[in-house]
Amino acid sequence: MGVQSTTLLLAAARGDVGPMPDCAIFADTRWEPKRVMEHIERIRPLRPFPLHTITRGDLRAAAIEGEEPEDRFAVPFHVRRGDGKLTIGKRQCTSRYKIIPIKQKVRDILGVGPRGYIAPDSVEQWVGISTDESHRMAPSGVAYIRNRHPLIEADMSREACKRWLAERQQRAVKSRCRGCPFQTNDDWRDLRDNDPEEWAMTIADDRAIRTRGSSPDAQQFMHFSGVPLEDADLSVRVHPNQLGFDLHCGGACGS
């Protein structure tokens, strides 16, 4: 739960966005930085509606230790092929560990089983996407959930969300998995400089994924440069998209 989602939750709790939600749902991949989980517990008392924390399982364990292909290859790490070419895997983690579990939780709340019928537009789902991320807007993928984007309705950018929080003596942290391959050098530096313990854990995880790819002559990396994270030049202020990668999480990640 990052800047935008925190802003949306607190605005809803204050009645600045309406109607009052029935609940909020956070899908925990179990690979979130410790500070994200601490942040969720800090804001939990500030809302008048339930905040459900759900999980499909441990994404880190699946990526590093899992044997089933749908788990092992869920995270789109950067892949250095035998011919030296750098590519990126197919992203499945957002769907499997965020979107699908949230839909399952919605069904649980409604008391409807996996195959039970739910009338179209029965659920209005608020998504914490700001104006600078409007390209991430997407339908829910199911007829019974209609997505709504209150921050875009309010013409709020990420910076506007940060100002909104600061004006109310609130703060948020950037939310993403520690091993997310969509991170910029700014993100990696933040982890390295502000949480040495989790940085060391992530270095170990990066080493562990090296030969976990689908091809025996290819190596996987977390950093977009296709080198070990511990050797990556994090001083370069370049966004991965400038190197030809279209690196963006789905609407359920990173907000």
PDB file of C-alpha atoms in Angstrom:
ATOM      1  CA  MET A   1       0.000   0.000   0.000  1.00  0.00           C
ATOM      2  CA  GLY A   2       1.865   3.035  -1.312  1.00  0.00           C
ATOM      3  CA  VAL A   3       1.327   6.777  -1.620  1.00  0.00           C
ATOM      4  CA  GLN A   4      -1.777   6.723  -3.811  1.00  0.00           C
ATOM      5  CA  SER A   5      -3.555   3.859  -2.062  1.00  0.00           C
ATOM      6  CA  THR A   6      -2.831   5.399   1.332  1.00  0.00           C
ATOM      7  CA  THR A   7      -4.215   8.742   0.160  1.00  0.00           C
ATOM      8  CA  LEU A   8      -7.342   7.063  -1.172  1.00  0.00           C
ATOM      9  CA  LEU A   9      -7.897   5.039   1.994  1.00  0.00           C
ATOM     10  CA  LEU A  10      -7.488   8.037   4.306  1.00  0.00           C
ATOM     11  CA  ALA A  11      -9.600  10.304   2.080  1.00  0.00           C
ATOM     12  CA  ALA A  12     -12.350   7.683   2.175  1.00  0.00           C
ATOM     13  CA  ALA A  13     -12.011   7.358   5.947  1.00  0.00           C
ATOM     14  CA  ARG A  14     -12.465  11.139   6.289  1.00  0.00           C
ATOM     15  CA  GLY A  15     -15.481  11.157   3.992  1.00  0.00           C
ATOM     16  CA  ASP A  16     -13.637  13.216   1.357  1.00  0.00           C
ATOM     17  CA  VAL A  17     -14.469  10.484  -1.164  1.00  0.00           C
ATOM     18  CA  GLY A  18     -17.830   8.791  -1.038  1.00  0.00           C
ATOM     19  CA  PRO A  19     -19.830   6.851  -0.431  1.00  0.00           C
ATOM     20  CA  MET A  20     -18.090   5.257   2.546  1.00  0.00           C
ATOM     21  CA  PRO A  21     -16.492   1.966   1.407  1.00  0.00           C
ATOM     22  CA  ASP A  22     -17.608  -1.330   2.879  1.00  0.00           C
ATOM     23  CA  CYS A  23     -13.978  -2.372   3.244  1.00  0.00           C
ATOM     24  CA  ALA A  24     -10.437  -2.064   1.919  1.00  0.00           C
ATOM     25  CA  ILE A  25      -8.368  -5.026   0.722  1.00  0.00           C
ATOM     26  CA  PHE A  26      -4.576  -5.362   0.670  1.00  0.00           C
ATOM     27  CA  ALA A  27      -3.074  -8.388  -1.101  1.00  0.00           C
ATOM     28  CA  ASP A  28       0.199  -9.305   0.598  1.00  0.00           C
ATOM     29  CA  THR A  29       2.756 -11.130  -1.575  1.00  0.00           C
ATOM     30  CA  ARG A  30       4.895 -11.782   1.529  1.00  0.00           C
ATOM     31  CA  TRP A  31       7.785 -10.144  -0.349  1.00  0.00           C
ATOM     32  CA  GLU A  32       6.929  -6.599   0.652  1.00  0.00           C
ATOM     33  CA  PRO A  33       9.557  -4.585   2.539  1.00  0.00           C
ATOM     34  CA  LYS A  34       9.118  -4.614   6.298  1.00  0.00           C
ATOM     35  CA  ARG A  35       8.366  -0.884   6.325  1.00  0.00           C
ATOM     36  CA  VAL A  36       5.338  -1.408   4.055  1.00  0.00           C
ATOM     37  CA  MET A  37       3.800  -3.900   6.453  1.00  0.00           C
ATOM     38  CA  GLU A  38       4.585  -1.604   9.394  1.00  0.00           C
ATOM     39  CA  HIS A  39       2.899   1.257   7.526  1.00  0.00           C
ATOM     40  CA  ILE A  40      -0.270  -0.802   7.039  1.00  0.00           C
ATOM     41  CA  GLU A  41      -0.449  -1.565  10.745  1.00  0.00           C
ATOM     42  CA  ARG A  42       0.125   2.122  11.531  1.00  0.00           C
ATOM     43  CA  ILE A  43      -2.804   3.324   9.411  1.00  0.00           C
ATOM     44  CA  ARG A  44      -5.120   0.438  10.303  1.00  0.00           C
ATOM     45  CA  PRO A  45      -6.661   2.284  13.306  1.00  0.00           C
ATOM     46  CA  LEU A  46      -7.370   5.373  11.173  1.00  0.00           C
ATOM     47  CA  ARG A  47     -10.190   3.872   9.083  1.00  0.00           C
ATOM     48  CA  PRO A  48     -13.801   3.225  10.135  1.00  0.00           C
ATOM     49  CA  PHE A  49     -14.201   0.260   7.771  1.00  0.00           C
ATOM     50  CA  PRO A  50     -12.460  -3.147   7.731  1.00  0.00           C
ATOM     51  CA  LEU A  51      -9.014  -3.423   6.155  1.00  0.00           C
ATOM     52  CA  HIS A  52      -8.560  -7.015   5.029  1.00  0.00           C
ATOM     53  CA  THR A  53      -5.024  -8.324   4.499  1.00  0.00           C
ATOM     54  CA  ILE A  54      -5.079 -11.401   2.290  1.00  0.00           C
ATOM     55  CA  THR A  55      -2.429 -13.534   0.612  1.00  0.00           C
ATOM     56  CA  ARG A  56      -2.135 -16.205  -2.029  1.00  0.00           C
ATOM     57  CA  GLY A  57       1.180 -17.287  -0.578  1.00  0.00           C
ATOM     58  CA  ASP A  58       4.870 -16.441  -0.511  1.00  0.00           C
ATOM     59  CA  LEU A  59       5.926 -14.999  -3.875  1.00  0.00           C
ATOM     60  CA  ARG A  60       9.596 -14.983  -2.911  1.00  0.00           C
ATOM     61  CA  ALA A  61       9.547 -18.676  -2.027  1.00  0.00           C
ATOM     62  CA  ALA A  62       7.716 -19.455  -5.268  1.00  0.00           C
ATOM     63  CA  ALA A  63      10.259 -17.580  -7.387  1.00  0.00           C
ATOM     64  CA  ILE A  64      13.313 -18.985  -5.634  1.00  0.00           C
ATOM     65  CA  GLU A  65      12.230 -22.440  -4.476  1.00  0.00           C
ATOM     66  CA  GLY A  66       9.023 -23.295  -6.328  1.00  0.00           C
ATOM     67  CA  GLU A  67       8.941 -26.135  -8.837  1.00  0.00           C
ATOM     68  CA  GLU A  68       5.629 -25.470 -10.573  1.00  0.00           C
ATOM     69  CA  PRO A  69       6.185 -23.339 -13.719  1.00  0.00           C
ATOM     70  CA  GLU A  70       3.299 -20.994 -12.927  1.00  0.00           C
ATOM     71  CA  ASP A  71       5.010 -20.117  -9.631  1.00  0.00           C
ATOM     72  CA  ARG A  72       8.649 -20.380 -10.656  1.00  0.00           C
ATOM     73  CA  PHE A  73       8.227 -18.057 -13.641  1.00  0.00           C
ATOM     74  CA  ALA A  74       5.613 -15.696 -12.174  1.00  0.00           C
ATOM     75  CA  VAL A  75       8.025 -12.766 -11.723  1.00  0.00           C
ATOM     76  CA  PRO A  76       9.298 -11.165 -14.966  1.00  0.00           C
ATOM     77  CA  PHE A  77      12.990 -11.040 -14.139  1.00  0.00           C
ATOM     78  CA  HIS A  78      15.482  -9.711 -16.666  1.00  0.00           C
ATOM     79  CA  VAL A  79      17.008 -12.582 -18.627  1.00  0.00           C
ATOM     80  CA  ARG A  80      20.477 -12.635 -20.178  1.00  0.00           C
ATOM     81  CA  ARG A  81      20.353 -15.272 -22.890  1.00  0.00           C
ATOM     82  CA  GLY A  82      23.245 -17.397 -24.041  1.00  0.00           C
ATOM     83  CA  ASP A  83      23.808 -15.101 -27.023  1.00  0.00           C
ATOM     84  CA  GLY A  84      24.127 -12.127 -24.668  1.00  0.00           C
ATOM     85  CA  LYS A  85      20.775 -10.568 -25.543  1.00  0.00           C
ATOM     86  CA  LEU A  86      18.813  -9.122 -22.635  1.00  0.00           C
ATOM     87  CA  THR A  87      15.076  -9.781 -22.488  1.00  0.00           C
ATOM     88  CA  ILE A  88      12.407  -9.752 -19.803  1.00  0.00           C
ATOM     89  CA  GLY A  89      10.012 -12.451 -18.687  1.00  0.00           C
ATOM     90  CA  LYS A  90       6.243 -12.385 -18.819  1.00  0.00           C
ATOM     91  CA  ARG A  91       4.615 -10.736 -15.815  1.00  0.00           C
ATOM     92  CA  GLN A  92       2.188 -13.054 -14.022  1.00  0.00           C
ATOM     93  CA  CYS A  93       2.788 -12.059 -10.403  1.00  0.00           C
ATOM     94  CA  THR A  94       0.372  -9.121 -10.327  1.00  0.00           C
ATOM     95  CA  SER A  95      -2.484 -11.267 -11.574  1.00  0.00           C
ATOM     96  CA  ARG A  96      -1.716 -14.343  -9.481  1.00  0.00           C
ATOM     97  CA  TYR A  97      -0.755 -12.644  -6.222  1.00  0.00           C
ATOM     98  CA  LYS A  98      -2.834  -9.431  -6.313  1.00  0.00           C
ATOM     99  CA  ILE A  99      -5.769  -9.315  -8.725  1.00  0.00           C
ATOM    100  CA  ILE A 100      -7.083 -12.887  -8.455  1.00  0.00           C
ATOM    101  CA  PRO A 101      -6.872 -13.061  -4.626  1.00  0.00           C
ATOM    102  CA  ILE A 102      -8.742  -9.744  -4.359  1.00  0.00           C
ATOM    103  CA  LYS A 103     -11.515 -11.063  -6.607  1.00  0.00           C
ATOM    104  CA  GLN A 104     -11.697 -14.200  -4.482  1.00  0.00           C
ATOM    105  CA  LYS A 105     -11.975 -12.078  -1.340  1.00  0.00           C
ATOM    106  CA  VAL A 106     -14.777 -10.032  -2.907  1.00  0.00           C
ATOM    107  CA  ARG A 107     -16.659 -13.270  -3.589  1.00  0.00           C
ATOM    108  CA  ASP A 108     -16.074 -14.365   0.004  1.00  0.00           C
ATOM    109  CA  ILE A 109     -17.458 -11.067   1.304  1.00  0.00           C
ATOM    110  CA  LEU A 110     -20.529 -11.442  -0.918  1.00  0.00           C
ATOM    111  CA  GLY A 111     -20.960 -15.050   0.177  1.00  0.00           C
ATOM    112  CA  VAL A 112     -20.788 -16.332  -3.394  1.00  0.00           C
ATOM    113  CA  GLY A 113     -18.731 -19.381  -4.360  1.00  0.00           C
ATOM    114  CA  PRO A 114     -16.182 -19.573  -7.191  1.00  0.00           C
ATOM    115  CA  ARG A 115     -18.823 -20.473  -9.794  1.00  0.00           C
ATOM    116  CA  GLY A 116     -21.731 -18.551  -8.306  1.00  0.00           C
ATOM    117  CA  TYR A 117     -23.457 -15.828 -10.303  1.00  0.00           C
ATOM    118  CA  ILE A 118     -23.007 -12.179  -9.355  1.00  0.00           C
ATOM    119  CA  ALA A 119     -25.000  -9.555 -11.240  1.00  0.00           C
ATOM    120  CA  PRO A 120     -23.045  -7.079 -13.389  1.00  0.00           C
ATOM    121  CA  ASP A 121     -21.751  -3.947 -11.633  1.00  0.00           C
ATOM    122  CA  SER A 122     -22.587  -5.343  -8.201  1.00  0.00           C
ATOM    123  CA  VAL A 123     -19.255  -4.120  -6.830  1.00  0.00           C
ATOM    124  CA  GLU A 124     -17.579  -0.735  -7.211  1.00  0.00           C
ATOM    125  CA  GLN A 125     -13.846  -1.194  -6.722  1.00  0.00           C
ATOM    126  CA  TRP A 126     -11.710   1.869  -6.069  1.00  0.00           C
ATOM    127  CA  VAL A 127      -8.166   1.708  -7.441  1.00  0.00           C
ATOM    128  CA  GLY A 128      -5.416   4.043  -6.218  1.00  0.00           C
ATOM    129  CA  ILE A 129      -4.086   5.299  -9.537  1.00  0.00           C
ATOM    130  CA  SER A 130      -3.134   8.969  -9.955  1.00  0.00           C
ATOM    131  CA  THR A 131      -3.178  11.193 -13.055  1.00  0.00           C
ATOM    132  CA  ASP A 132       0.479  10.564 -13.909  1.00  0.00           C
ATOM    133  CA  GLU A 133      -0.291   6.831 -14.038  1.00  0.00           C
ATOM    134  CA  SER A 134      -3.502   6.992 -16.064  1.00  0.00           C
ATOM    135  CA  HIS A 135      -2.024   4.508 -18.559  1.00  0.00           C
ATOM    136  CA  ARG A 136      -2.425   1.875 -15.824  1.00  0.00           C
ATOM    137  CA  MET A 137      -6.200   2.221 -15.763  1.00  0.00           C
ATOM    138  CA  ALA A 138      -7.943  -0.959 -16.848  1.00  0.00           C
ATOM    139  CA  PRO A 139     -11.300  -2.721 -16.473  1.00  0.00           C
ATOM    140  CA  SER A 140     -11.577  -5.260 -13.677  1.00  0.00           C
ATOM    141  CA  GLY A 141     -11.825  -8.151 -16.099  1.00  0.00           C
ATOM    142  CA  VAL A 142     -15.094  -9.407 -14.626  1.00  0.00           C
ATOM    143  CA  ALA A 143     -18.602  -8.090 -15.211  1.00  0.00           C
ATOM    144  CA  TYR A 144     -19.572  -7.936 -11.542  1.00  0.00           C
ATOM    145  CA  ILE A 145     -16.773  -5.473 -10.582  1.00  0.00           C
ATOM    146  CA  ARG A 146     -16.738  -1.934 -11.959  1.00  0.00           C
ATOM    147  CA  ASN A 147     -13.448  -0.118 -11.377  1.00  0.00           C
ATOM    148  CA  ARG A 148     -13.445   3.492 -10.239  1.00  0.00           C
ATOM    149  CA  HIS A 149     -10.434   5.831  -9.990  1.00  0.00           C
ATOM    150  CA  PRO A 150     -11.242   8.584  -7.451  1.00  0.00           C
ATOM    151  CA  LEU A 151      -7.760  10.146  -7.538  1.00  0.00           C
ATOM    152  CA  ILE A 152      -8.046  10.706 -11.268  1.00  0.00           C
ATOM    153  CA  GLU A 153     -11.544  12.097 -10.771  1.00  0.00           C
ATOM    154  CA  ALA A 154      -9.994  14.581  -8.321  1.00  0.00           C
ATOM    155  CA  ASP A 155      -7.170  15.383 -10.787  1.00  0.00           C
ATOM    156  CA  MET A 156      -4.538  14.276  -8.265  1.00  0.00           C
ATOM    157  CA  SER A 157      -1.009  13.330  -9.295  1.00  0.00           C
ATOM    158  CA  ARG A 158       1.378  11.338  -7.093  1.00  0.00           C
ATOM    159  CA  GLU A 159       2.971  14.601  -5.937  1.00  0.00           C
ATOM    160  CA  ALA A 160      -0.482  15.981  -5.116  1.00  0.00           C
ATOM    161  CA  CYS A 161      -1.135  12.861  -3.035  1.00  0.00           C
ATOM    162  CA  LYS A 162       2.122  13.397  -1.139  1.00  0.00           C
ATOM    163  CA  ARG A 163       1.143  17.009  -0.441  1.00  0.00           C
ATOM    164  CA  TRP A 164      -2.328  15.905   0.685  1.00  0.00           C
ATOM    165  CA  LEU A 165      -0.782  13.477   3.151  1.00  0.00           C
ATOM    166  CA  ALA A 166       1.773  15.998   4.427  1.00  0.00           C
ATOM    167  CA  GLU A 167      -0.924  18.619   5.021  1.00  0.00           C
ATOM    168  CA  ARG A 168      -2.663  16.113   7.287  1.00  0.00           C
ATOM    169  CA  GLN A 169       0.517  15.043   9.089  1.00  0.00           C
ATOM    170  CA  GLN A 170       0.426  11.676   7.351  1.00  0.00           C
ATOM    171  CA  ARG A 171       2.992   9.849   5.272  1.00  0.00           C
ATOM    172  CA  ALA A 172       3.301   6.781   3.106  1.00  0.00           C
ATOM    173  CA  VAL A 173       6.020   4.500   1.815  1.00  0.00           C
ATOM    174  CA  LYS A 174       6.605   3.215  -1.676  1.00  0.00           C
ATOM    175  CA  SER A 175       4.970  -0.171  -2.048  1.00  0.00           C
ATOM    176  CA  ARG A 176       6.501  -2.899  -4.162  1.00  0.00           C
ATOM    177  CA  CYS A 177       8.065  -6.305  -3.672  1.00  0.00           C
ATOM    178  CA  ARG A 178      11.722  -6.274  -2.640  1.00  0.00           C
ATOM    179  CA  GLY A 179      12.673  -8.298  -5.694  1.00  0.00           C
ATOM    180  CA  CYS A 180      10.487  -6.449  -8.191  1.00  0.00           C
ATOM    181  CA  PRO A 181      12.367  -6.155 -11.519  1.00  0.00           C
ATOM    182  CA  PHE A 182      10.454  -2.959 -12.381  1.00  0.00           C
ATOM    183  CA  GLN A 183      12.429  -0.915  -9.857  1.00  0.00           C
ATOM    184  CA  THR A 184      14.494   2.094 -10.902  1.00  0.00           C
ATOM    185  CA  ASN A 185      17.937   2.941  -9.577  1.00  0.00           C
ATOM    186  CA  ASP A 186      16.263   5.407  -7.217  1.00  0.00           C
ATOM    187  CA  ASP A 187      14.269   2.506  -5.758  1.00  0.00           C
ATOM    188  CA  TRP A 188      17.316   0.272  -5.409  1.00  0.00           C
ATOM    189  CA  ARG A 189      19.366   3.055  -3.795  1.00  0.00           C
ATOM    190  CA  ASP A 190      16.558   3.720  -1.343  1.00  0.00           C
ATOM    191  CA  LEU A 191      16.582   0.079  -0.247  1.00  0.00           C
ATOM    192  CA  ARG A 192      20.399  -0.042  -0.077  1.00  0.00           C
ATOM    193  CA  ASP A 193      20.806   3.206   1.849  1.00  0.00           C
ATOM    194  CA  ASN A 194      17.841   2.969   4.224  1.00  0.00           C
ATOM    195  CA  ASP A 195      17.544  -0.726   5.011  1.00  0.00           C
ATOM    196  CA  PRO A 196      20.913  -2.528   4.900  1.00  0.00           C
ATOM    197  CA  GLU A 197      19.421  -5.733   6.325  1.00  0.00           C
ATOM    198  CA  GLU A 198      16.753  -6.052   3.629  1.00  0.00           C
ATOM    199  CA  TRP A 199      19.290  -4.968   0.992  1.00  0.00           C
ATOM    200  CA  ALA A 200      21.518  -7.901   2.009  1.00  0.00           C
ATOM    201  CA  MET A 201      18.519 -10.245   1.852  1.00  0.00           C
ATOM    202  CA  THR A 202      17.661  -8.964  -1.630  1.00  0.00           C
ATOM    203  CA  ILE A 203      21.257  -9.443  -2.814  1.00  0.00           C
ATOM    204  CA  ALA A 204      20.995 -13.070  -1.671  1.00  0.00           C
ATOM    205  CA  ASP A 205      17.646 -13.468  -3.436  1.00  0.00           C
ATOM    206  CA  ASP A 206      19.101 -12.014  -6.636  1.00  0.00           C
ATOM    207  CA  ARG A 207      21.912 -14.566  -6.555  1.00  0.00           C
ATOM    208  CA  ALA A 208      19.394 -17.353  -5.928  1.00  0.00           C
ATOM    209  CA  ILE A 209      17.328 -16.634  -9.068  1.00  0.00           C
ATOM    210  CA  ARG A 210      20.322 -16.646 -11.403  1.00  0.00           C
ATOM    211  CA  THR A 211      19.799 -20.117 -12.873  1.00  0.00           C
ATOM    212  CA  ARG A 212      16.086 -20.471 -12.128  1.00  0.00           C
ATOM    213  CA  GLY A 213      15.025 -19.462 -15.634  1.00  0.00           C
ATOM    214  CA  SER A 214      13.366 -21.608 -18.271  1.00  0.00           C
ATOM    215  CA  SER A 215      16.531 -22.041 -20.338  1.00  0.00           C
ATOM    216  CA  PRO A 216      19.751 -23.689 -19.083  1.00  0.00           C
ATOM    217  CA  ASP A 217      21.930 -21.209 -21.000  1.00  0.00           C
ATOM    218  CA  ALA A 218      20.195 -18.111 -19.618  1.00  0.00           C
ATOM    219  CA  GLN A 219      20.603 -16.185 -16.379  1.00  0.00           C
ATOM    220  CA  GLN A 220      18.028 -14.130 -14.483  1.00  0.00           C
ATOM    221  CA  PHE A 221      18.614 -10.773 -12.795  1.00  0.00           C
ATOM    222  CA  MET A 222      16.541  -8.344 -10.753  1.00  0.00           C
ATOM    223  CA  HIS A 223      18.331  -5.251 -12.067  1.00  0.00           C
ATOM    224  CA  PHE A 224      17.350  -3.983 -15.514  1.00  0.00           C
ATOM    225  CA  SER A 225      20.997  -3.815 -16.647  1.00  0.00           C
ATOM    226  CA  GLY A 226      21.256  -7.597 -16.549  1.00  0.00           C
ATOM    227  CA  VAL A 227      24.099  -7.740 -14.018  1.00  0.00           C
ATOM    228  CA  PRO A 228      24.126  -8.934 -10.399  1.00  0.00           C
ATOM    229  CA  LEU A 229      22.381  -6.431  -8.155  1.00  0.00           C
ATOM    230  CA  GLU A 230      25.480  -6.068  -5.983  1.00  0.00           C
ATOM    231  CA  ASP A 231      27.491  -5.025  -9.082  1.00  0.00           C
ATOM    232  CA  ALA A 232      24.899  -2.745 -10.697  1.00  0.00           C
ATOM    233  CA  ASP A 233      25.776   0.942 -11.101  1.00  0.00           C
ATOM    234  CA  LEU A 234      22.989   2.523  -9.099  1.00  0.00           C
ATOM    235  CA  SER A 235      24.340   6.040  -9.632  1.00  0.00           C
ATOM    236  CA  VAL A 236      22.988   6.158 -13.183  1.00  0.00           C
ATOM    237  CA  ARG A 237      19.818   8.247 -13.231  1.00  0.00           C
ATOM    238  CA  VAL A 238      18.078   6.512 -16.083  1.00  0.00           C
ATOM    239  CA  HIS A 239      14.653   4.924 -16.080  1.00  0.00           C
ATOM    240  CA  PRO A 240      14.512   1.356 -17.454  1.00  0.00           C
ATOM    241  CA  ASN A 241      11.913   2.477 -20.002  1.00  0.00           C
ATOM    242  CA  GLN A 242      14.617   4.600 -21.624  1.00  0.00           C
ATOM    243  CA  LEU A 243      16.582   1.429 -22.280  1.00  0.00           C
ATOM    244  CA  GLY A 244      13.764  -0.113 -24.265  1.00  0.00           C
ATOM    245  CA  PHE A 245      11.873  -1.894 -21.502  1.00  0.00           C
ATOM    246  CA  ASP A 246       8.218  -1.136 -20.887  1.00  0.00           C
ATOM    247  CA  LEU A 247       8.445  -1.527 -17.150  1.00  0.00           C
ATOM    248  CA  HIS A 248       5.225  -0.787 -15.352  1.00  0.00           C
ATOM    249  CA  CYS A 249       3.251  -2.736 -12.846  1.00  0.00           C
ATOM    250  CA  GLY A 250      -0.426  -3.341 -13.204  1.00  0.00           C
ATOM    251  CA  GLY A 251      -2.944  -1.211 -11.386  1.00  0.00           C
ATOM    252  CA  ALA A 252      -2.844  -3.489  -8.339  1.00  0.00           C
ATOM    253  CA  CYS A 253       0.899  -3.004  -7.727  1.00  0.00           C
ATOM    254  CA  GLY A 254       3.009  -0.127  -6.553  1.00  0.00           C
ATOM    255  CA  SER A 255       0.292   2.460  -5.893  1.00  0.00           C
TER     256      SER A 255
END
